[in-house]
Tab-separated table of C-alpha atoms in Angstrom:
chain	number	residue	atom	x	y	z
A	1	MET	CA	-46.342	-6.297	-17.820
A	2	HIS	CA	-45.530	-3.580	-15.267
A	3	LEU	CA	-46.700	0.723	-15.739
A	4	THR	CA	-43.158	1.369	-15.780
A	5	ASP	CA	-41.986	-1.239	-18.894
A	6	HIS	CA	-41.463	0.291	-22.227
A	7	PRO	CA	-42.239	-1.532	-25.422
A	8	PRO	CA	-38.162	-1.076	-27.607
A	9	VAL	CA	-38.330	1.572	-29.702
A	10	PRO	CA	-38.074	1.322	-33.211
A	11	GLN	CA	-35.145	2.399	-34.673
A	12	PRO	CA	-34.983	4.036	-38.085
A	13	ARG	CA	-33.843	1.665	-40.785
A	14	ALA	CA	-30.023	2.434	-41.947
A	15	THR	CA	-30.442	1.504	-45.658
A	16	TYR	CA	-29.301	3.566	-49.072
A	17	GLY	CA	-32.662	4.388	-49.390
A	18	ALA	CA	-33.727	5.303	-46.360
A	19	VAL	CA	-30.924	7.231	-46.089
A	20	LEU	CA	-30.535	9.273	-50.084
A	21	GLY	CA	-34.925	9.511	-48.374
A	22	SER	CA	-33.898	11.496	-45.079
A	23	ARG	CA	-34.271	14.784	-45.486
A	24	HIS	CA	-31.669	16.978	-46.495
A	25	VAL	CA	-29.627	14.171	-47.651
A	26	ALA	CA	-29.094	13.329	-50.966
A	27	ARG	CA	-28.824	17.837	-51.380
A	28	LEU	CA	-26.000	17.950	-48.545
A	29	LEU	CA	-24.584	14.970	-50.430
A	30	GLY	CA	-25.432	16.758	-54.251
A	31	GLY	CA	-24.083	19.930	-53.121
A	32	THR	CA	-20.847	19.357	-51.769
A	33	LEU	CA	-19.784	16.859	-54.280
A	34	ILE	CA	-20.473	19.510	-57.217
A	35	GLY	CA	-18.797	21.980	-54.832
A	36	ARG	CA	-15.765	20.143	-54.928
A	37	LEU	CA	-15.162	19.618	-58.332
A	38	PRO	CA	-12.760	22.193	-58.362
A	39	ASN	CA	-10.471	20.146	-56.593
A	40	GLY	CA	-9.982	17.684	-59.257
A	41	MET	CA	-10.716	20.467	-61.846
A	42	VAL	CA	-8.420	23.295	-61.450
A	43	PRO	CA	-4.691	22.135	-61.139
A	44	VAL	CA	-5.484	20.522	-65.708
A	45	GLY	CA	-7.533	23.887	-65.421
A	46	LEU	CA	-4.605	25.787	-64.782
A	47	ALA	CA	-2.010	23.080	-66.649
A	48	LEU	CA	-4.602	23.897	-70.093
A	49	TRP	CA	-4.925	27.140	-69.496
A	50	ILE	CA	-1.398	27.717	-69.451
A	51	THR	CA	0.973	25.798	-72.026
A	52	GLY	CA	-2.104	26.285	-74.487
A	53	VAL	CA	-0.974	29.452	-74.608
A	54	GLY	CA	3.379	28.023	-74.355
A	55	GLY	CA	3.393	28.549	-71.334
A	56	SER	CA	6.149	25.984	-69.631
A	57	LEU	CA	4.731	23.049	-68.018
A	58	ALA	CA	6.923	22.927	-65.178
A	59	PHE	CA	4.807	26.601	-64.202
A	60	ALA	CA	2.121	25.096	-64.684
A	61	GLY	CA	2.915	22.121	-62.662
A	62	MET	CA	4.623	24.378	-60.531
A	63	LEU	CA	1.196	26.457	-59.532
A	64	SER	CA	-1.437	23.411	-59.634
A	65	ALA	CA	0.762	22.054	-56.469
A	66	LEU	CA	0.219	25.911	-54.768
A	67	TYR	CA	-2.960	25.145	-56.045
A	68	GLY	CA	-3.673	22.652	-54.307
A	69	LEU	CA	-0.958	22.461	-51.326
A	70	ALA	CA	-1.927	25.562	-50.299
A	71	SER	CA	-6.550	24.422	-50.109
A	72	GLY	CA	-4.699	21.730	-48.171
A	73	LEU	CA	-2.113	23.716	-45.792
A	74	SER	CA	-5.532	25.469	-44.468
A	75	GLN	CA	-8.190	23.476	-43.691
A	76	PRO	CA	-7.017	23.533	-40.040
A	77	VAL	CA	-7.609	27.184	-39.921
A	78	LYS	CA	-10.567	27.196	-41.993
A	79	GLY	CA	-11.945	24.138	-39.848
A	80	LYS	CA	-10.916	26.165	-36.662
A	81	LEU	CA	-12.703	29.021	-37.963
A	82	MET	CA	-15.743	26.694	-38.160
A	83	ASP	CA	-15.612	25.524	-35.573
A	84	ARG	CA	-15.325	29.662	-33.856
A	85	LEU	CA	-17.442	31.320	-36.284
A	86	GLY	CA	-20.206	28.793	-37.780
A	87	GLN	CA	-20.020	27.338	-41.691
A	88	THR	CA	-22.047	30.149	-43.556
A	89	ARG	CA	-19.601	32.700	-41.980
A	90	VAL	CA	-16.647	30.697	-42.810
A	91	SER	CA	-17.004	29.227	-45.889
A	92	GLY	CA	-20.150	31.549	-47.824
A	93	PRO	CA	-16.620	34.595	-47.639
A	94	ALA	CA	-14.347	31.785	-48.975
A	95	VAL	CA	-16.452	30.707	-51.447
A	96	VAL	CA	-16.748	33.826	-53.439
A	97	LEU	CA	-12.963	34.954	-52.916
A	98	ASN	CA	-12.465	31.433	-53.970
A	99	ALA	CA	-14.403	32.065	-57.689
A	100	SER	CA	-13.069	35.508	-57.743
A	101	SER	CA	-10.390	34.003	-58.037
A	102	LEU	CA	-10.819	31.478	-60.895
A	103	LEU	CA	-12.603	34.395	-62.070
A	104	ALA	CA	-10.017	36.889	-62.685
A	105	LEU	CA	-7.594	34.056	-64.433
A	106	PRO	CA	-8.702	34.860	-68.078
A	107	VAL	CA	-8.971	38.531	-67.983
A	108	ILE	CA	-5.303	38.027	-66.519
A	109	GLY	CA	-4.304	36.517	-69.002
A	110	ALA	CA	-2.169	33.411	-69.150
A	111	SER	CA	0.665	35.346	-70.501
A	112	GLY	CA	-0.213	37.762	-67.674
A	113	HIS	CA	3.119	38.389	-65.414
A	114	PRO	CA	3.797	35.474	-63.658
A	115	VAL	CA	3.562	36.396	-60.143
A	116	VAL	CA	0.129	37.808	-60.583
A	117	VAL	CA	-0.457	34.953	-61.695
A	118	THR	CA	0.441	33.310	-59.414
A	119	ALA	CA	0.035	35.175	-55.965
A	120	VAL	CA	-4.322	34.595	-57.505
A	121	VAL	CA	-3.677	31.194	-57.467
A	122	GLY	CA	-2.496	31.325	-53.863
A	123	VAL	CA	-5.520	32.718	-53.030
A	124	ALA	CA	-8.004	30.777	-54.880
A	125	GLY	CA	-6.218	27.794	-52.770
A	126	LEU	CA	-6.547	29.473	-49.491
A	127	CYS	CA	-10.549	30.019	-50.224
A	128	THR	CA	-11.050	27.174	-50.819
A	129	PRO	CA	-14.968	26.210	-49.097
A	130	PRO	CA	-14.251	23.165	-46.080
A	131	LEU	CA	-17.148	22.127	-47.829
A	132	GLU	CA	-15.113	17.771	-47.102
A	133	ALA	CA	-15.145	18.832	-43.135
A	134	GLY	CA	-18.407	20.823	-43.132
A	135	LEU	CA	-20.329	17.695	-44.437
A	136	ARG	CA	-19.390	15.404	-41.414
A	137	ALA	CA	-19.501	17.891	-38.913
A	138	LEU	CA	-23.437	17.962	-40.090
A	139	TRP	CA	-23.797	14.565	-39.502
A	140	PRO	CA	-25.326	13.998	-35.920
A	141	ALA	CA	-27.584	16.561	-36.564
A	142	VAL	CA	-29.576	15.326	-39.883
A	143	LEU	CA	-29.156	11.347	-39.132
A	144	PRO	CA	-29.079	11.212	-35.527
A	145	ASP	CA	-29.108	7.184	-35.313
A	146	PRO	CA	-25.814	5.528	-36.335
A	147	GLY	CA	-26.174	3.711	-38.482
A	148	GLN	CA	-27.338	5.793	-41.174
A	149	ARG	CA	-24.814	8.510	-40.424
A	150	ARG	CA	-21.840	5.150	-41.003
A	151	ILE	CA	-23.650	4.686	-44.077
A	152	ALA	CA	-23.928	8.207	-45.878
A	153	LEU	CA	-20.165	8.390	-43.990
A	154	SER	CA	-19.896	6.065	-46.441
A	155	LEU	CA	-21.097	6.794	-49.836
A	156	ASP	CA	-19.886	10.754	-48.677
A	157	THR	CA	-16.234	8.921	-48.507
A	158	GLY	CA	-16.425	6.327	-51.577
A	159	THR	CA	-17.709	9.028	-53.925
A	160	GLN	CA	-14.910	11.215	-53.473
A	161	GLY	CA	-12.321	9.302	-55.519
A	162	LEU	CA	-15.020	9.777	-58.766
A	163	LEU	CA	-14.554	13.840	-57.986
A	164	TYR	CA	-10.876	13.308	-59.808
A	165	ILE	CA	-12.312	10.990	-62.341
A	166	ALA	CA	-14.970	13.788	-63.293
A	167	GLY	CA	-13.571	16.508	-62.697
A	168	PRO	CA	-10.425	16.662	-65.046
A	169	LEU	CA	-12.810	14.187	-67.718
A	170	LEU	CA	-15.689	17.623	-67.710
A	171	VAL	CA	-12.634	20.662	-67.941
A	172	THR	CA	-10.438	18.585	-70.192
A	173	ALA	CA	-13.261	18.287	-72.587
A	174	LEU	CA	-14.898	21.908	-72.068
A	175	SER	CA	-11.236	23.680	-72.648
A	176	ALA	CA	-11.282	21.855	-76.299
A	177	ALA	CA	-14.815	22.571	-76.710
A	178	HIS	CA	-14.382	26.582	-75.578
A	179	GLY	CA	-10.759	27.152	-73.949
A	180	PRO	CA	-9.499	26.943	-71.180
A	181	GLY	CA	-10.170	30.358	-70.314
A	182	LEU	CA	-13.885	29.069	-70.464
A	183	ALA	CA	-13.404	25.947	-68.437
A	184	LEU	CA	-11.714	27.728	-65.228
A	185	VAL	CA	-14.859	30.402	-65.571
A	186	THR	CA	-16.656	27.132	-65.123
A	187	THR	CA	-15.396	25.640	-62.892
A	188	ALA	CA	-15.580	28.862	-60.104
A	189	GLY	CA	-18.594	28.675	-61.433
A	190	LEU	CA	-19.945	24.785	-59.701
A	191	GLY	CA	-17.805	25.380	-57.172
A	192	LEU	CA	-19.453	28.907	-56.085
A	193	LEU	CA	-22.688	26.726	-56.794
A	194	GLY	CA	-21.791	23.882	-55.137
A	195	THR	CA	-21.956	26.039	-51.739
A	196	VAL	CA	-24.216	27.184	-51.820
A	197	ILE	CA	-27.015	24.555	-52.589
A	198	VAL	CA	-24.702	23.269	-49.244
A	199	LEU	CA	-25.243	26.227	-47.254
A	200	THR	CA	-28.705	27.566	-48.167
A	201	ALA	CA	-29.735	23.530	-46.415
A	202	PRO	CA	-31.773	23.812	-43.460
A	203	PRO	CA	-28.121	22.185	-41.122
A	204	SER	CA	-25.715	24.100	-42.516
A	205	ARG	CA	-27.539	27.437	-42.276
A	206	LEU	CA	-29.200	26.503	-38.467
A	207	TRP	CA	-25.582	24.414	-36.838
A	208	ARG	CA	-23.742	25.531	-34.413
A	209	PRO	CA	-20.861	24.344	-33.304
A	210	ALA	CA	-20.827	22.955	-29.817
A	211	THR	CA	-20.150	25.449	-26.706
A	212	ALA	CA	-17.781	24.423	-23.866
A	213	PRO	CA	-19.353	25.518	-20.329
A	214	ASP	CA	-18.420	28.372	-19.108
A	215	GLY	CA	-15.008	29.004	-17.699
A	216	GLU	CA	-13.916	25.990	-19.486
A	217	PRO	CA	-11.293	25.303	-22.403
A	218	HIS	CA	-12.608	23.746	-25.625
A	219	GLY	CA	-10.508	20.285	-24.855
A	220	ARG	CA	-7.274	19.781	-26.305
A	221	LEU	CA	-7.471	18.908	-29.433
A	222	LEU	CA	-3.920	17.381	-30.652
A	223	SER	CA	-3.906	13.880	-28.342
A	224	PRO	CA	-2.097	10.982	-28.384
A	225	GLY	CA	-4.344	8.218	-30.223
A	226	LEU	CA	-4.974	11.827	-33.502
A	227	LEU	CA	-1.715	11.856	-33.162
A	228	MET	CA	-0.703	8.744	-34.067
A	229	LEU	CA	-3.966	8.441	-35.799
A	230	TYR	CA	-3.243	11.866	-38.582
A	231	LEU	CA	0.124	9.936	-38.475
A	232	ALA	CA	-1.157	7.306	-39.766
A	233	LEU	CA	-3.145	8.356	-42.701
A	234	ALA	CA	-0.521	10.261	-43.729
A	235	GLY	CA	0.838	6.609	-44.886
A	236	THR	CA	-2.710	5.445	-46.618
A	237	GLY	CA	-2.415	9.300	-48.474
A	238	CYS	CA	1.433	7.965	-48.907
A	239	ALA	CA	0.384	4.940	-50.649
A	240	ILE	CA	-2.211	7.173	-53.378
A	241	GLY	CA	0.169	9.433	-53.871
A	242	ALA	CA	2.730	7.620	-55.637
A	243	MET	CA	0.184	5.659	-57.111
A	244	ASN	CA	-0.156	8.441	-59.316
A	245	VAL	CA	3.030	8.038	-59.698
A	246	TRP	CA	3.629	4.681	-60.736
A	247	SER	CA	0.917	4.778	-62.679
A	248	VAL	CA	2.506	7.232	-65.759
A	249	ALA	CA	5.623	5.085	-65.331
A	250	MET	CA	3.552	2.233	-66.202
A	251	ALA	CA	2.428	4.480	-69.651
A	252	ALA	CA	5.277	4.993	-70.634
A	253	SER	CA	7.498	1.738	-70.137
A	254	HIS	CA	4.943	-0.696	-71.857
A	255	ARG	CA	3.829	2.935	-74.448
A	256	MET	CA	0.333	3.057	-73.671
A	257	GLU	CA	-1.071	6.672	-72.408
A	258	LEU	CA	-4.357	5.569	-71.300
A	259	LEU	CA	-3.174	3.775	-68.262
A	260	SER	CA	-2.318	7.229	-66.888
A	261	GLY	CA	-6.390	7.482	-66.332
A	262	ALA	CA	-7.333	3.799	-66.845
A	263	ILE	CA	-4.392	3.279	-63.013
A	264	PRO	CA	-6.520	5.756	-61.136
A	265	ALA	CA	-9.742	5.262	-62.011
A	266	ALA	CA	-9.569	1.399	-61.456
A	267	PHE	CA	-8.564	2.236	-58.096
A	268	SER	CA	-11.294	4.626	-57.332
A	269	THR	CA	-13.738	2.597	-58.658
A	270	GLY	CA	-13.217	0.060	-56.103
A	271	SER	CA	-13.120	2.709	-53.310
A	272	PHE	CA	-16.390	3.281	-54.838
A	273	LEU	CA	-17.523	-0.211	-54.277
A	274	GLY	CA	-16.548	-0.467	-51.596
A	275	GLY	CA	-17.557	1.958	-49.759
A	276	LEU	CA	-21.332	0.708	-50.904
A	277	LEU	CA	-20.293	-2.779	-49.018
A	278	TYR	CA	-18.917	-0.958	-46.016
A	279	GLY	CA	-22.110	0.726	-45.615
A	280	ARG	CA	-24.673	-1.980	-46.346
A	281	ARG	CA	-24.490	-4.057	-42.959
A	282	VAL	CA	-23.492	-3.837	-39.268
A	283	TRP	CA	-19.960	-4.903	-39.302
A	284	PRO	CA	-18.575	-5.849	-35.149
A	285	GLY	CA	-15.646	-3.785	-33.361
A	286	SER	CA	-14.852	-0.541	-31.998
A	287	SER	CA	-14.955	1.601	-35.415
A	288	ALA	CA	-10.390	1.835	-33.717
A	289	ALA	CA	-11.263	-1.758	-34.872
A	290	GLN	CA	-12.075	-1.822	-38.075
A	291	LEU	CA	-9.954	0.590	-38.693
A	292	LEU	CA	-6.914	-2.498	-37.801
A	293	VAL	CA	-8.206	-4.769	-40.430
A	294	GLY	CA	-8.752	-2.192	-42.953
A	295	ALA	CA	-5.759	-1.157	-42.717
A	296	ALA	CA	-4.387	-5.033	-43.588
A	297	CYS	CA	-6.697	-5.430	-45.782
A	298	PHE	CA	-5.532	-1.844	-47.524
A	299	LEU	CA	-2.206	-3.228	-47.242
A	300	ALA	CA	-2.803	-6.537	-47.982
A	301	GLY	CA	-3.598	-5.156	-51.102
A	302	TRP	CA	-0.435	-3.188	-53.219
A	303	LEU	CA	1.500	-6.452	-52.525
A	304	PRO	CA	1.222	-8.168	-55.855
A	305	LEU	CA	2.045	-5.097	-57.556
A	306	LEU	CA	5.703	-5.936	-56.015
A	307	ALA	CA	5.232	-8.308	-58.649
A	308	LEU	CA	5.281	-5.917	-62.100
A	309	PRO	CA	2.238	-6.654	-63.556
A	310	GLY	CA	1.793	-6.593	-66.536
A	311	PRO	CA	-1.005	-3.968	-67.715
A	312	ARG	CA	-4.427	-5.622	-67.412
A	313	ALA	CA	-3.120	-6.969	-64.124
A	314	ALA	CA	-2.376	-3.547	-62.315
A	315	ILE	CA	-5.447	-2.204	-63.496
A	316	ALA	CA	-7.505	-5.189	-62.285
A	317	ALA	CA	-4.571	-5.305	-58.427
A	318	VAL	CA	-4.927	-1.140	-57.476
A	319	ALA	CA	-8.952	-1.939	-57.775
A	320	VAL	CA	-7.915	-4.411	-54.579
A	321	PRO	CA	-6.150	-1.892	-52.510
A	322	GLY	CA	-9.448	0.851	-53.359
A	323	LEU	CA	-11.779	-1.160	-52.345
A	324	PHE	CA	-10.772	-1.191	-48.959
A	325	LEU	CA	-9.432	2.570	-48.884
A	326	THR	CA	-13.710	3.846	-47.938
A	327	VAL	CA	-12.741	1.166	-45.121
A	328	VAL	CA	-10.554	3.453	-43.702
A	329	ILE	CA	-11.455	6.829	-43.912
A	330	SER	CA	-14.605	5.751	-42.869
A	331	CYS	CA	-13.354	4.809	-39.578
A	332	ALA	CA	-10.469	7.386	-39.272
A	333	PHE	CA	-12.909	9.987	-39.632
A	334	LEU	CA	-15.551	7.513	-37.144
A	335	THR	CA	-12.299	7.490	-34.513
A	336	VAL	CA	-11.652	10.912	-34.403
A	337	ASP	CA	-15.392	11.524	-33.435
A	338	SER	CA	-14.341	9.358	-30.132
A	339	LEU	CA	-11.733	11.210	-29.150
A	340	ALA	CA	-12.173	14.925	-31.314
A	341	PRO	CA	-13.040	17.721	-27.739
A	342	PRO	CA	-16.520	17.442	-29.197
A	343	THR	CA	-16.085	21.686	-29.490
A	344	ARG	CA	-13.205	21.051	-32.187
A	345	THR	CA	-14.530	18.070	-34.417
A	346	THR	CA	-14.786	20.197	-37.498
A	347	GLU	CA	-11.265	21.098	-37.177
A	348	ALA	CA	-10.292	17.734	-36.165
A	349	TYR	CA	-11.729	16.238	-39.496
A	350	ALA	CA	-9.621	18.947	-41.210
A	351	TRP	CA	-6.645	17.760	-39.470
A	352	LEU	CA	-7.247	14.718	-40.364
A	353	ILE	CA	-7.979	15.996	-44.513
A	354	LEU	CA	-4.451	17.751	-44.130
A	355	SER	CA	-2.196	14.532	-43.288
A	356	VAL	CA	-4.012	12.728	-46.036
A	357	GLY	CA	-2.632	15.368	-48.712
A	358	VAL	CA	0.376	15.463	-47.198
A	359	GLY	CA	0.977	12.136	-47.385
A	360	GLN	CA	-0.194	11.837	-50.722
A	361	ALA	CA	2.248	15.383	-51.553
A	362	THR	CA	5.003	13.292	-49.937
A	363	GLY	CA	3.960	9.755	-52.334
A	364	THR	CA	4.122	11.633	-55.350
A	365	ALA	CA	7.858	13.495	-54.788
A	366	LEU	CA	9.361	9.704	-53.360
A	367	ALA	CA	7.232	7.742	-56.301
A	368	GLY	CA	8.957	10.489	-58.702
A	369	ALA	CA	12.412	10.178	-57.851
A	370	LEU	CA	12.133	6.504	-57.718
A	371	ALA	CA	10.036	6.874	-60.908
A	372	ALA	CA	13.490	4.970	-63.016
A	373	HIS	CA	13.666	2.006	-60.616
A	374	PRO	CA	10.289	-0.071	-60.711
A	375	LEU	CA	10.269	-2.425	-58.086
A	376	ALA	CA	11.138	0.731	-56.179
A	377	GLY	CA	7.938	2.492	-56.957
A	378	ALA	CA	5.942	-0.685	-57.855
A	379	ALA	CA	6.582	-1.185	-53.897
A	380	LEU	CA	6.663	2.679	-52.733
A	381	PRO	CA	2.330	1.731	-52.020
A	382	ALA	CA	2.771	-0.824	-49.991
A	383	ALA	CA	5.741	0.832	-48.241
A	384	GLY	CA	3.268	3.501	-47.458
A	385	ALA	CA	0.549	1.861	-46.308
A	386	ALA	CA	2.018	-0.709	-43.630
A	387	ILE	CA	3.373	2.460	-42.243
A	388	SER	CA	-0.585	2.722	-42.065
A	389	LEU	CA	-1.110	-0.277	-39.950
A	390	THR	CA	2.881	0.004	-37.887
A	391	VAL	CA	1.381	3.080	-36.620
A	392	LEU	CA	-2.719	1.419	-36.222
A	393	ALA	CA	-1.719	-1.620	-34.648
A	394	ALA	CA	1.299	0.586	-32.531
A	395	GLY	CA	-1.122	3.405	-31.429
A	396	HIS	CA	-4.200	0.810	-30.725
A	397	ARG	CA	-5.041	1.664	-27.348
A	398	ARG	CA	-5.078	5.204	-27.892
A	399	LEU	CA	-6.716	4.830	-30.640
A	400	THR	CA	-10.013	3.731	-28.550
A	401	PRO	CA	-11.363	5.392	-25.806
A	402	ALA	CA	-12.176	4.038	-22.013
A	403	GLY	CA	-15.458	1.551	-22.011
A	404	ALA	CA	-15.099	1.241	-26.040
A	405	SER	CA	-14.251	-1.859	-25.884
A	406	ARG	CA	-16.843	-2.882	-23.661
A	407	ARG	CA	-19.217	-1.569	-26.282
A	408	ARG	CA	-21.566	-4.528	-28.145
A	409	GLY	CA	-21.097	-4.053	-32.016
A	410	ARG	CA	-21.960	-0.831	-33.351
A	411	HIS	CA	-26.397	0.066	-34.648
A	412	ARG	CA	-28.056	-3.067	-32.680
A	413	ARG	CA	-31.280	-3.024	-32.666
A	414	PRO	CA	-32.560	-3.387	-28.256
A	415	ARG	CA	-33.805	-6.404	-27.807
A	416	ALA	CA	-37.309	-6.367	-26.811
A	417	ARG	CA	-37.389	-6.772	-22.867
A	418	ALA	CA	-38.901	-10.255	-21.986
A	419	ALA	CA	-42.873	-9.299	-20.384
A	420	HIS	CA	-43.272	-9.165	-16.261
A	421	ASN	CA	-46.729	-11.055	-15.695
């Protein structure tokens, strides 16, 4: 063997145990999940708080929608600031303002002046800390191995749906036991606790955004490839929003109130299991190619709803597209990694999050308008998924960076070179 030959460097194990056992991973994942619980708690908590004193459900629904809309629309701005200023200087003040606003609501009172209540809720939504985008920006520093990052991303994405199951259940239980005011106080405390856990972790505290060389621009963010990706993910969000309303329509038509929660819960459970399965092994092809396959399977999973299944069949059916949701979202974030300028990755993640949110709101509105037409309501999730697949197929080449097609599958271990005698 020549002196210039070196044995291959062993790669870190890409398993769930190895990833969760890596330094800071469990803390960052757990803190982010706790800090994002309010995303699922606040809309329900506001509805219970307003209606608990005889307020109108319409006003309560408007407040819930305002909180979600303000939170979503402010994501890119907060992501851009994070890329310029770091995580602590953005998420720290944001969570203080968010928690303070939520804590102020019980003091104002649900019967307080509607304009004041609306303004406080709007401020709370605008100041939700950008934990999701921030966590995605931390993974390259915490887990340098691409295989381990892929598993962490699958865990992160797969557990998102569980937040919207656990959050409403928790705030409902707190409201029933101790009143909606205390439920809002607890919600604010959880958001503050989770954000503090993340921001005090060394990876977040020491994280600094990438810097462009002197005299060079920070890079163009909204390239044609990213624009098509964001449009496609809006279609994915549309399918999710339409499914939520369809589940309520199913509950009403079959006089089974449980269906309105059971159907989204089955979808979220499928997403969690799909994330676990996706992260277990290395899949061939680029992230853009995997995204296209995942979107096709996501669409196929919605087609059985066109047969207008009964309650039990509907619960089982929605778990199938749920299995592929994490694949679509995970691969979309990996594609953003390859297309966004390194100085603007957090902002790029935030735009992706906003795209899904806007699509979800659109799907909710369309499904509400079509609620009187069962077949149209059942077809709307598939329509959203079809839009997503069509855009991805049309823009597939723009989603694949130059040279990516010649690379081998992700995370393959290098073969040892033959020894020379």
